[in-house]
Coordinates of C-alpha atoms and ligand atoms in Angstrom, one line a residue:
M765 CA 166.5 116.7 53.6
H766 CA 170.0 117.0 52.2
A767 CA 171.4 115.2 55.2
S768 CA 169.1 112.3 54.7
R769 CA 169.9 112.1 50.9
R770 CA 173.5 112.1 51.8
V771 CA 173.0 109.3 54.3
S772 CA 171.2 107.3 51.7
L773 CA 174.0 107.8 49.2
V774 CA 176.6 106.6 51.7
L775 CA 174.5 103.6 52.6
A776 CA 174.1 102.8 48.9
A777 CA 177.8 103.1 48.4
V778 CA 178.5 100.8 51.3
T779 CA 176.0 98.3 49.9
T780 CA 177.6 98.4 46.5
F781 CA 181.1 98.0 48.0
A782 CA 179.9 94.9 49.9
L783 CA 178.8 93.0 46.8
P784 CA 181.8 90.9 45.6
T785 CA 180.1 87.6 46.3
V786 CA 177.2 88.3 43.9
A787 CA 177.5 86.7 40.5
H788 CA 178.9 89.0 37.9
S789 CA 175.9 89.7 35.8
Q790 CA 173.7 90.2 38.8
Q791 CA 176.4 92.5 40.3
A792 CA 176.4 94.6 37.1
A793 CA 172.6 95.0 37.3
I794 CA 172.8 96.0 41.0
Y795 CA 175.6 98.4 40.3
S796 CA 173.8 100.1 37.5
S797 CA 170.5 100.4 39.4
L798 CA 172.2 101.9 42.4
D799 CA 174.4 104.2 40.3
R800 CA 171.5 105.6 38.4
F801 CA 168.7 106.1 41.0
H802 CA 169.0 105.9 44.7
P803 CA 166.1 105.3 47.1
V804 CA 166.1 107.1 50.4
I805 CA 167.0 104.5 53.1
A806 CA 166.0 104.5 56.8
Q807 CA 165.5 102.0 59.6
N808 CA 162.7 103.2 61.8
G809 CA 160.0 104.9 59.8
M810 CA 159.5 106.8 56.6
V811 CA 157.2 109.3 54.9
A812 CA 157.0 110.0 51.2
S813 CA 154.8 112.9 50.2
Q814 CA 154.6 115.5 47.5
E815 CA 155.7 118.4 49.7
A816 CA 158.8 118.6 51.8
T817 CA 157.4 120.3 54.9
A818 CA 154.5 117.9 55.1
T819 CA 157.0 115.0 55.0
E820 CA 159.1 116.5 57.8
V821 CA 155.9 117.0 59.9
G822 CA 155.1 113.3 59.4
V823 CA 158.6 112.1 60.3
D824 CA 158.5 114.3 63.4
I825 CA 155.3 112.6 64.6
L826 CA 156.9 109.2 64.0
R827 CA 160.0 110.2 66.0
R828 CA 157.8 111.4 68.9
G829 CA 156.1 108.0 69.2
G830 CA 153.2 108.4 66.8
N831 CA 152.3 105.5 64.6
A832 CA 151.9 105.6 60.8
V833 CA 148.3 106.7 61.1
D834 CA 149.1 109.6 63.4
A835 CA 151.8 110.7 61.0
A836 CA 149.4 110.3 58.0
V837 CA 146.8 112.5 59.7
A838 CA 149.3 115.2 60.4
V839 CA 150.6 115.0 56.9
G840 CA 147.1 115.2 55.5
F841 CA 146.3 118.4 57.4
T842 CA 149.7 119.9 56.6
L843 CA 149.3 119.4 52.9
A844 CA 146.0 121.3 53.0
V845 CA 148.3 124.3 53.9
T846 CA 151.5 123.6 52.0
L847 CA 150.2 122.0 48.8
P848 CA 146.9 123.9 48.4
R849 CA 146.4 122.7 44.8
A850 CA 145.7 119.2 46.0
G851 CA 146.2 118.8 49.7
N852 CA 142.8 119.8 51.2
I853 CA 140.1 119.8 53.7
G854 CA 137.5 120.9 51.1
G855 CA 137.8 117.7 49.1
G856 CA 138.0 114.0 49.7
G857 CA 139.9 110.8 49.1
F858 CA 140.9 107.3 50.2
M859 CA 143.2 105.9 52.9
L860 CA 144.4 102.4 53.1
V861 CA 145.7 101.4 56.6
H862 CA 147.7 98.3 57.4
L863 CA 147.7 97.3 61.1
A864 CA 150.7 95.3 62.0
G865 CA 149.2 94.0 65.3
S866 CA 146.2 92.3 63.8
G867 CA 147.5 91.9 60.3
E868 CA 144.4 93.6 59.1
T869 CA 144.1 96.0 56.2
V870 CA 141.2 98.5 56.0
A871 CA 140.1 101.0 53.4
I872 CA 138.7 104.3 54.6
D873 CA 136.4 105.9 52.0
Y874 CA 136.1 109.7 52.5
R875 CA 135.1 110.5 49.0
E876 CA 132.8 113.5 48.5
R877 CA 129.1 112.9 48.0
A878 CA 126.6 114.6 45.8
P879 CA 124.2 116.9 47.8
A880 CA 120.7 115.4 48.5
A881 CA 119.1 117.8 46.0
S882 CA 121.3 116.5 43.1
D883 CA 119.7 114.9 40.1
R884 CA 120.9 112.9 37.2
D885 CA 120.6 115.6 34.6
M886 CA 121.9 118.5 36.6
Y887 CA 124.9 119.0 34.4
L888 CA 122.9 119.2 31.1
D889 CA 122.0 122.4 29.3
A890 CA 118.6 123.3 27.9
E891 CA 119.3 121.2 24.8
G892 CA 120.2 118.2 26.9
N893 CA 123.9 118.4 26.2
A894 CA 126.5 118.0 29.0
D895 CA 127.8 121.4 30.1
P896 CA 131.4 120.9 31.5
E897 CA 131.4 124.4 32.9
L898 CA 128.6 123.4 35.3
S899 CA 130.3 120.3 36.6
R900 CA 133.8 121.8 36.8
F901 CA 133.7 125.5 37.6
T902 CA 130.5 126.4 39.3
Q903 CA 129.1 126.0 42.8
L904 CA 127.1 123.0 41.5
A905 CA 130.4 121.1 41.0
V906 CA 131.2 120.9 44.7
G907 CA 130.7 117.6 46.4
V908 CA 130.2 117.4 50.2
P909 CA 133.8 117.3 51.4
G910 CA 135.0 114.1 53.2
T911 CA 138.6 114.9 54.2
V912 CA 138.0 116.1 57.8
A913 CA 135.7 113.2 58.5
G914 CA 138.2 110.7 57.0
L915 CA 141.2 112.0 58.8
A916 CA 139.3 112.2 62.1
L917 CA 138.1 108.6 61.7
A918 CA 141.6 107.4 60.9
H919 CA 142.9 109.1 64.0
E920 CA 140.1 107.9 66.3
R921 CA 140.1 104.2 65.2
Y922 CA 143.6 103.5 64.1
G923 CA 145.8 106.2 65.7
S924 CA 148.2 105.1 68.5
G925 CA 146.4 107.2 71.1
T926 CA 149.6 109.1 71.8
F927 CA 148.4 112.3 70.2
T928 CA 145.1 114.1 70.2
L929 CA 143.6 115.3 66.9
A930 CA 144.4 118.8 68.0
E931 CA 148.1 117.9 68.5
L932 CA 148.3 116.3 65.1
M933 CA 146.7 119.5 63.5
Q934 CA 149.0 122.0 65.3
P935 CA 151.8 122.0 62.7
A936 CA 149.2 122.7 60.0
I937 CA 147.7 125.5 62.1
D938 CA 151.1 127.1 62.7
L939 CA 152.0 126.9 59.0
A940 CA 148.8 128.5 57.9
E941 CA 149.0 131.2 60.5
N942 CA 152.7 132.1 60.3
G943 CA 152.9 131.5 56.6
I944 CA 154.9 129.2 54.4
P945 CA 157.7 130.2 52.0
V946 CA 156.5 130.1 48.5
T947 CA 158.4 127.4 46.6
G948 CA 159.0 127.2 42.9
G949 CA 156.3 124.6 42.6
L950 CA 153.7 126.7 44.4
A951 CA 154.6 129.9 42.6
N952 CA 154.4 128.2 39.2
S953 CA 151.1 126.5 39.9
L954 CA 149.5 129.7 41.3
A955 CA 150.7 131.6 38.2
D956 CA 149.4 128.9 35.9
L957 CA 146.0 128.7 37.5
R958 CA 145.5 132.4 37.9
D959 CA 142.3 132.4 35.7
R960 CA 140.7 129.7 37.8
L961 CA 141.4 131.3 41.1
T962 CA 141.0 135.0 40.4
R963 CA 137.4 134.4 39.2
W964 CA 136.6 134.4 42.9
P965 CA 137.5 137.4 45.0
T966 CA 137.7 135.2 48.1
S967 CA 140.5 133.2 46.4
A968 CA 142.3 136.1 44.8
A969 CA 142.7 137.7 48.1
I970 CA 144.6 134.8 49.5
F971 CA 146.7 133.4 46.6
Y972 CA 147.9 136.6 45.1
R973 CA 149.6 139.8 46.4
P974 CA 147.4 142.6 47.6
D975 CA 148.2 144.4 44.3
G976 CA 147.0 141.3 42.4
S977 CA 150.5 140.3 41.2
D978 CA 152.0 136.8 41.5
F979 CA 154.0 135.6 44.5
D980 CA 157.7 135.2 43.9
V981 CA 159.7 132.3 45.1
G982 CA 160.7 133.0 48.7
D983 CA 157.6 135.2 49.5
T984 CA 155.5 134.2 52.4
L985 CA 152.0 132.8 51.9
V986 CA 149.9 133.4 55.0
Q987 CA 146.5 131.7 55.2
A988 CA 144.9 133.3 58.3
D989 CA 141.3 132.1 57.6
L990 CA 142.5 128.6 57.0
A991 CA 144.4 128.7 60.3
Q992 CA 141.2 129.8 62.0
S993 CA 139.2 127.0 60.4
L994 CA 141.8 124.4 61.4
R995 CA 141.9 125.8 64.9
Q996 CA 138.1 125.4 65.1
I997 CA 138.3 121.8 64.0
A998 CA 141.1 121.2 66.5
E999 CA 139.1 122.7 69.3
Q1000 CA 135.6 121.4 68.5
G1001 CA 136.3 118.3 66.5
P1002 CA 134.9 117.6 63.0
A1003 CA 131.5 119.0 64.1
A1004 CA 133.0 122.5 63.6
F1005 CA 133.2 121.6 59.9
Y1006 CA 130.0 119.4 59.5
D1007 CA 127.7 121.1 61.9
G1008 CA 129.1 124.4 62.8
P1009 CA 130.5 127.7 61.6
I1010 CA 132.7 126.3 58.8
G1011 CA 129.8 124.3 57.3
E1012 CA 127.6 127.3 57.5
A1013 CA 130.1 129.4 55.7
I1014 CA 130.5 126.8 52.9
V1015 CA 126.8 126.6 52.4
A1016 CA 126.4 130.4 52.4
E1017 CA 129.2 130.7 49.8
L1018 CA 127.7 128.0 47.5
A1019 CA 124.2 129.7 47.8
Q1020 CA 125.6 132.8 46.2
G1021 CA 125.7 130.9 42.9
N1022 CA 124.0 127.7 41.6
G1023 CA 125.0 125.6 44.7
I1024 CA 122.6 123.2 46.2
M1025 CA 124.5 121.9 49.2
T1026 CA 122.8 122.3 52.6
L1027 CA 123.9 122.1 56.2
D1028 CA 121.9 118.8 56.3
D1029 CA 124.1 117.4 53.6
L1030 CA 127.2 118.2 55.7
R1031 CA 125.6 116.8 58.8
A1032 CA 124.8 113.6 57.0
Y1033 CA 128.3 113.1 55.7
E1034 CA 130.1 110.0 57.0
A1035 CA 133.4 108.4 56.1
V1036 CA 133.1 104.7 55.6
V1037 CA 135.4 101.8 56.4
R1038 CA 135.4 99.2 53.6
E1039 CA 137.2 96.0 52.8
P1040 CA 140.1 96.5 50.4
V1041 CA 140.1 94.8 47.0
T1042 CA 142.6 92.1 46.9
G1043 CA 144.3 90.0 44.2
D1044 CA 147.4 88.0 43.6
Y1045 CA 150.2 88.6 41.1
R1046 CA 153.2 86.2 40.7
G1047 CA 152.8 85.1 44.4
Y1048 CA 152.5 88.7 45.7
R1049 CA 149.3 89.9 47.2
I1050 CA 147.8 93.2 46.2
A1051 CA 145.4 95.2 48.5
S1052 CA 144.0 98.4 47.1
M1053 CA 141.0 100.7 47.1
P1054 CA 137.5 99.3 46.4
P1055 CA 134.6 101.2 44.9
P1056 CA 133.7 104.0 44.8
S1057 CA 137.2 104.0 43.5
S1058 CA 137.8 101.9 40.4
G1059 CA 141.6 101.8 41.2
G1060 CA 141.9 98.5 43.1
I1061 CA 139.6 96.5 40.8
H1062 CA 141.4 97.5 37.6
I1063 CA 144.9 97.2 39.0
V1064 CA 144.0 93.6 40.0
Q1065 CA 142.2 93.0 36.7
I1066 CA 145.1 94.2 34.6
L1067 CA 147.6 92.2 36.6
N1068 CA 145.4 89.1 36.3
I1069 CA 145.4 89.5 32.5
L1070 CA 149.2 89.8 32.5
E1071 CA 149.7 87.0 34.9
D1072 CA 150.4 84.5 32.1
V1073 CA 152.4 86.9 30.0
P1074 CA 156.2 86.5 30.4
V1075 CA 156.7 90.2 31.1
A1076 CA 160.1 89.9 32.6
D1077 CA 161.4 87.9 29.6
L1078 CA 159.9 90.3 27.1
G1079 CA 161.7 93.1 28.9
H1080 CA 160.8 96.4 30.6
N1081 CA 159.2 98.8 28.1
S1082 CA 159.9 96.6 25.1
A1083 CA 157.3 96.9 22.3
Q1084 CA 155.9 93.4 23.2
T1085 CA 155.5 94.2 26.9
I1086 CA 153.9 97.6 26.2
H1087 CA 151.5 96.0 23.6
W1088 CA 150.3 93.4 26.2
M1089 CA 149.9 96.0 28.8
A1090 CA 148.0 98.4 26.5
E1091 CA 145.6 95.7 25.4
A1092 CA 145.0 94.7 29.0
M1093 CA 144.5 98.3 30.0
K1094 CA 141.9 98.9 27.3
L1095 CA 139.9 95.9 28.4
A1096 CA 139.9 97.2 32.0
Y1097 CA 138.8 100.7 31.1
V1098 CA 136.0 99.4 28.9
D1099 CA 134.7 97.5 31.9
R1100 CA 135.2 100.6 34.1
S1101 CA 132.9 102.6 31.9
E1102 CA 130.2 100.0 32.2
Y1103 CA 130.3 98.4 35.6
L1104 CA 131.9 100.8 38.1
G1105 CA 130.1 103.2 40.4
D1106 CA 129.3 103.9 44.0
P1107 CA 128.6 100.4 45.5
D1108 CA 125.9 101.9 47.8
Y1109 CA 123.9 102.6 44.6
W1110 CA 125.0 100.1 42.0
E1111 CA 125.9 96.5 42.2
V1112 CA 129.6 96.4 41.1
P1113 CA 130.5 92.8 39.9
M1114 CA 133.6 92.9 42.0
A1115 CA 134.2 89.2 42.2
G1116 CA 133.9 88.7 38.5
L1117 CA 136.0 91.7 37.5
T1118 CA 138.8 90.5 39.8
S1119 CA 138.6 86.8 39.1
Q1120 CA 141.5 85.1 37.4
D1121 CA 139.2 83.0 35.2
Y1122 CA 137.6 86.2 33.8
A1123 CA 141.0 87.7 33.2
D1124 CA 142.1 84.4 31.5
A1125 CA 139.2 84.7 29.1
L1126 CA 140.0 88.3 28.4
R1127 CA 143.6 87.5 27.7
A1128 CA 142.6 84.8 25.2
G1129 CA 141.0 87.6 23.1
I1130 CA 144.2 89.6 22.9
D1131 CA 146.1 89.4 19.6
P1132 CA 149.8 89.2 20.5
D1133 CA 150.8 91.1 17.3
H1134 CA 148.0 93.6 16.7
A1135 CA 146.3 96.3 18.6
R1136 CA 142.5 96.0 18.8
P1137 CA 140.9 99.3 17.7
A1138 CA 138.9 100.8 20.6
A1139 CA 135.9 101.1 18.3
E1140 CA 135.8 97.3 18.2
I1141 CA 135.6 97.2 22.0
G1142 CA 133.1 100.0 22.5
P1143 CA 132.0 103.5 21.4
G1144 CA 133.1 106.9 22.4
D1145 CA 135.0 110.1 21.5
P1146 CA 138.5 111.3 22.3
A1147 CA 138.5 114.0 24.9
P1148 CA 140.7 116.9 25.8
Y1149 CA 143.0 116.5 28.8
E1150 CA 143.6 118.8 31.7
S1151 CA 146.7 118.7 33.8
P1152 CA 145.2 118.8 37.2
Q1153 CA 146.4 117.7 40.6
T1154 CA 145.7 115.1 43.3
T1155 CA 148.3 114.0 45.8
H1156 CA 149.4 110.7 47.3
F1157 CA 151.5 110.0 50.4
S1158 CA 152.8 106.9 52.0
V1159 CA 153.8 106.3 55.6
V1160 CA 155.4 103.4 57.5
D1161 CA 156.4 103.1 61.1
A1162 CA 158.8 100.9 63.1
D1163 CA 156.1 98.5 64.1
G1164 CA 155.1 97.7 60.6
N1165 CA 151.9 99.8 60.4
A1166 CA 151.4 101.5 57.1
V1167 CA 149.2 104.1 55.4
A1168 CA 148.7 104.8 51.7
N1169 CA 146.6 107.9 51.2
T1170 CA 145.4 109.6 48.0
Y1171 CA 143.2 112.7 48.3
T1172 CA 142.2 115.6 46.0
L1173 CA 140.1 118.6 45.1
N1174 CA 139.9 117.0 41.6
F1175 CA 141.4 119.8 39.5
S1176 CA 144.3 121.9 40.7
Y1177 CA 142.7 124.1 43.4
G1178 CA 139.3 122.3 42.6
T1179 CA 136.7 124.8 41.5
G1180 CA 139.2 127.5 42.5
L1181 CA 136.6 128.8 44.9
V1182 CA 137.5 129.5 48.5
A1183 CA 134.4 129.6 50.8
G1184 CA 134.5 133.2 52.2
G1185 CA 136.0 133.5 55.6
T1186 CA 137.2 129.9 55.8
G1187 CA 140.3 129.8 53.7
I1188 CA 139.1 126.5 52.4
L1189 CA 139.3 125.7 48.7
L1190 CA 136.3 123.7 47.4
N1191 CA 136.5 120.7 45.2
N1192 CA 135.0 120.1 41.8
E1193 CA 134.8 116.3 42.4
L1194 CA 131.3 115.9 41.0
D1195 CA 132.8 116.2 37.4
D1196 CA 133.9 112.6 38.1
F1197 CA 130.3 111.5 37.6
S1198 CA 129.1 110.6 34.1
A1199 CA 127.1 113.8 33.3
K1200 CA 125.5 112.0 30.4
P1201 CA 126.0 108.5 29.1
G1202 CA 128.9 108.3 26.6
V1203 CA 130.1 111.9 27.3
P1204 CA 133.7 111.9 28.6
N1205 CA 134.6 113.7 31.8
A1206 CA 137.7 115.9 32.1
Y1207 CA 140.0 112.8 32.0
G1208 CA 138.3 111.4 28.9
L1209 CA 136.5 108.8 31.0
I1210 CA 133.1 107.6 29.9
G1211 CA 130.4 106.1 32.0
G1212 CA 126.7 105.4 32.1
D1213 CA 124.1 104.4 34.6
A1214 CA 126.6 102.9 37.1
N1215 CA 128.2 106.4 37.5
A1216 CA 125.2 108.6 36.9
V1217 CA 124.5 111.5 39.3
A1218 CA 122.1 110.7 42.2
P1219 CA 121.4 112.3 45.5
N1220 CA 124.0 111.5 48.2
K1221 CA 126.0 109.3 45.8
R1222 CA 129.8 109.3 45.5
P1223 CA 131.3 109.8 42.1
L1224 CA 133.5 107.1 40.7
S1225 CA 137.2 107.6 41.3
S1226 CA 140.5 106.3 40.0
M1227 CA 142.5 106.9 43.2
S1228 CA 144.5 103.8 44.0
P1229 CA 146.4 103.8 47.3
T1230 CA 147.9 100.3 47.3
F1231 CA 149.8 97.8 49.4
V1232 CA 151.7 94.8 48.1
F1233 CA 152.5 91.9 50.4
D1234 CA 155.4 89.5 49.5
P1235 CA 154.9 85.8 49.1
D1236 CA 155.4 85.3 52.8
G1237 CA 152.6 87.7 53.6
R1238 CA 154.9 90.5 54.8
L1239 CA 154.2 94.1 53.8
F1240 CA 156.5 94.8 50.8
L1241 CA 155.4 98.0 49.1
V1242 CA 153.2 101.1 49.9
T1243 CA 152.4 103.2 46.8
G1244 CA 149.9 105.3 44.9
S1245 CA 149.8 108.4 42.7
P1246 CA 147.8 111.4 41.4
G1247 CA 147.0 111.6 37.7
G1248 CA 143.3 111.4 37.0
S1249 CA 142.6 108.4 34.8
R1250 CA 146.3 107.6 34.7
I1251 CA 146.4 106.9 38.4
I1252 CA 145.5 103.2 37.9
T1253 CA 148.1 102.6 35.2
T1254 CA 150.8 104.6 37.0
T1255 CA 150.4 102.6 40.2
L1256 CA 150.3 99.4 38.2
Q1257 CA 153.6 100.2 36.6
V1258 CA 155.4 100.8 39.9
I1259 CA 154.1 97.4 41.0
M1260 CA 155.2 95.7 37.8
N1261 CA 158.6 97.5 37.7
V1262 CA 159.4 96.1 41.1
I1263 CA 157.9 92.6 40.8
D1264 CA 158.6 91.8 37.1
H1265 CA 161.6 93.8 36.4
G1266 CA 163.5 93.7 39.8
M1267 CA 163.9 97.5 40.0
N1268 CA 164.7 99.3 43.2
I1269 CA 161.9 101.7 44.2
A1270 CA 163.7 104.8 42.8
E1271 CA 164.2 103.1 39.4
A1272 CA 160.6 101.8 39.5
T1273 CA 159.4 105.4 40.1
N1274 CA 161.6 107.1 37.5
A1275 CA 161.0 104.6 34.6
V1276 CA 159.2 105.9 31.5
R1277 CA 155.4 105.3 31.8
I1278 CA 152.8 104.3 29.3
H1279 CA 149.0 104.5 29.5
H1280 CA 146.0 103.4 27.5
Q1281 CA 142.4 103.9 28.7
W1282 CA 140.4 102.5 25.7
L1283 CA 139.1 105.9 24.8
P1284 CA 140.7 108.0 23.5
D1285 CA 142.1 105.2 21.3
E1286 CA 145.7 106.2 21.8
L1287 CA 148.7 104.7 23.5
R1288 CA 150.0 107.6 25.6
I1289 CA 153.7 107.5 26.5
E1290 CA 156.2 109.7 28.2
E1291 CA 159.3 111.0 26.5
G1292 CA 162.1 108.5 26.6
L1293 CA 160.9 105.4 24.7
S1294 CA 163.3 104.6 21.8
P1295 CA 162.1 105.5 18.3
D1296 CA 162.6 101.8 17.4
T1297 CA 160.1 100.7 20.1
I1298 CA 157.6 103.3 19.0
R1299 CA 157.9 102.1 15.4
L1300 CA 157.3 98.5 16.4
L1301 CA 154.2 99.6 18.4
E1302 CA 152.9 101.6 15.5
G1303 CA 153.5 98.5 13.3
M1304 CA 151.2 96.6 15.5
G1305 CA 148.5 99.2 15.0
H1306 CA 148.9 101.4 18.1
T1307 CA 148.4 105.1 17.8
V1308 CA 151.3 106.3 19.9
V1309 CA 151.3 109.9 21.3
V1310 CA 154.0 111.5 23.5
R1311 CA 152.4 113.6 26.1
D1312 CA 153.3 115.2 29.5
A1313 CA 154.7 113.2 32.3
M1314 CA 152.2 111.1 34.2
G1315 CA 151.7 110.8 37.9
S1316 CA 153.6 111.6 41.0
T1317 CA 154.2 108.4 42.9
Q1318 CA 155.3 108.5 46.6
S1319 CA 156.4 104.9 47.4
I1320 CA 158.0 103.0 50.3
M1321 CA 159.4 99.5 50.0
V1322 CA 160.0 97.4 53.1
T1323 CA 163.5 95.9 52.9
D1324 CA 165.4 93.6 55.2
G1325 CA 166.0 95.7 58.3
G1326 CA 164.5 98.9 57.0
F1327 CA 162.8 100.9 54.4
A1328 CA 163.7 102.3 50.9
G1329 CA 161.5 105.1 49.6
A1330 CA 161.3 107.3 46.6
S1331 CA 159.4 110.5 45.6
D1332 CA 158.6 111.0 42.0
P1333 CA 160.9 113.5 40.3
R1334 CA 158.0 114.4 37.9
Q1335 CA 156.6 117.0 40.3
P1336 CA 158.6 119.6 42.3
D1337 CA 158.8 119.9 46.1
A1338 CA 158.3 116.3 47.0
L1339 CA 160.4 114.6 49.7
T1340 CA 160.9 111.1 51.1
L1341 CA 162.5 111.1 54.5
G1342 CA 163.0 108.5 57.2
Y1343 CA 164.8 108.2 60.4
Ligands
LIG1956 O1 139.0 110.7 41.8 C1 139.6 110.8 40.7 O2 139.8 109.8 40.0 C2 140.0 112.1 40.2 N1 139.1 113.1 40.8 C3 141.4 112.3 40.5 C4 141.9 113.6 40.0 C5 143.4 113.7 39.8 O3 144.1 112.7 40.1 C6 144.0 114.9 39.4 N2 145.4 114.8 39.3 N3 146.4 114.7 38.9

């Protein structure tokens, strides 16, 4: 890791040194951007993930002749071991794959599904009120996991054929079996989430010392049951999970409480290949995740609204730019609450939502000087926030194939429940459904019929693995982020920082982020905006609140002759590495 950072610094210095022909003002801008934040640079391939060992595993697969999909599959299984709060095989997610040979981009949907015995009102109490405990922390919260099916499908259809699934899983198996050194990030998150995990004896036995105390940094975390589960999948294929001993253990665990998942639910699970959502922004082409994620549609919608706004002239994070962005975000999130849901159950008006004409009409309603109160756009209540975890990784290879993958257990460690004997943490993804119309989920997101619970349905997501192609149609950017409802706006800002503000990928990653999701009616910002900008925004009627950092992007940009990547400094342990 350090060697590669050093190499990138040296390359950056050489580049800076070689700039005397650039016009003076341009030169100053380039100097300052290189001086402040340096991307990692490499020529042949690159992985950006939220955990260093997983990144190293992915780069090793690339070096040994694997393509971006092979590396992504290995990273996905490794993170289930090394980043247990978000990496998983008991959850689900979305993978975007770009195939250089055919030029095709496909979206793999491995989102969890509601069990067949689910019903619309299953998260309501006797008085008909939504009971968040049920949808977040009980066996009823667990969706049928999709990760194993998704990674296996990716390997089978889009892998290079150089590695078997078992070979790609071997690093994860070894790490689970031999143990991983507990990092600062892991130690802190286990200590923080102690209540969630120690409710379940199966989880407490793995994630805390035998005497019940917290691990220290440098201790070794062994996950022997997880190693065994991974080995069974490696040997028998996904059937070990969906129609074998692992599935049986999950069903038995859930049946000890109010769980309703059956082995038939697991048998029926399938990952689905879908068409990505696409749109254009200032000559660049965006490809991102379609429903059941809302991410792609709303990134495209917000960019469409901003297409005619002179964002570059107004300046990065100026009050005017933030105002336009916030007003556009509100309009997108109102539509999300009304129109977005699993497309197998609900007709999502995709073409309308992503059309430039619709966005032009929405823009016409924005007052350039005043914030529109959320109540004038639609009803709802502010909701408490959690600080949970999802994780994103990006991979590119020497042939130009690329993967953007975001997957999750929903909250950190999901329900916190490990299925006994499997070492597998189970998700609480079904809280992403709208438990009751108008009642916010854990991210303050509101929904209605489109995202109501139904048998076998997938809950609406915000996960937004995204590619950007340059005006010549060449792959330009691979990006995405965790962050619940903030995923969409975080990913959006990386794209805008690069396209509108000419930032390098490290600067685009580090820059202060803002977020508005219509309800709660507040403009959320990270620390670092000037008091003057905040005053101007308040003067326009925005309620500005400074909250925790948002997102953890892992991005790779394709440059002339190579790659420039950056991991988000907002979360510990991440690493971007190339070769
Ligand atoms: O699918 C979704 O939109 C959420 N379950 C994602 C949760 C998340 O990003 C938590 N992380 N920070």
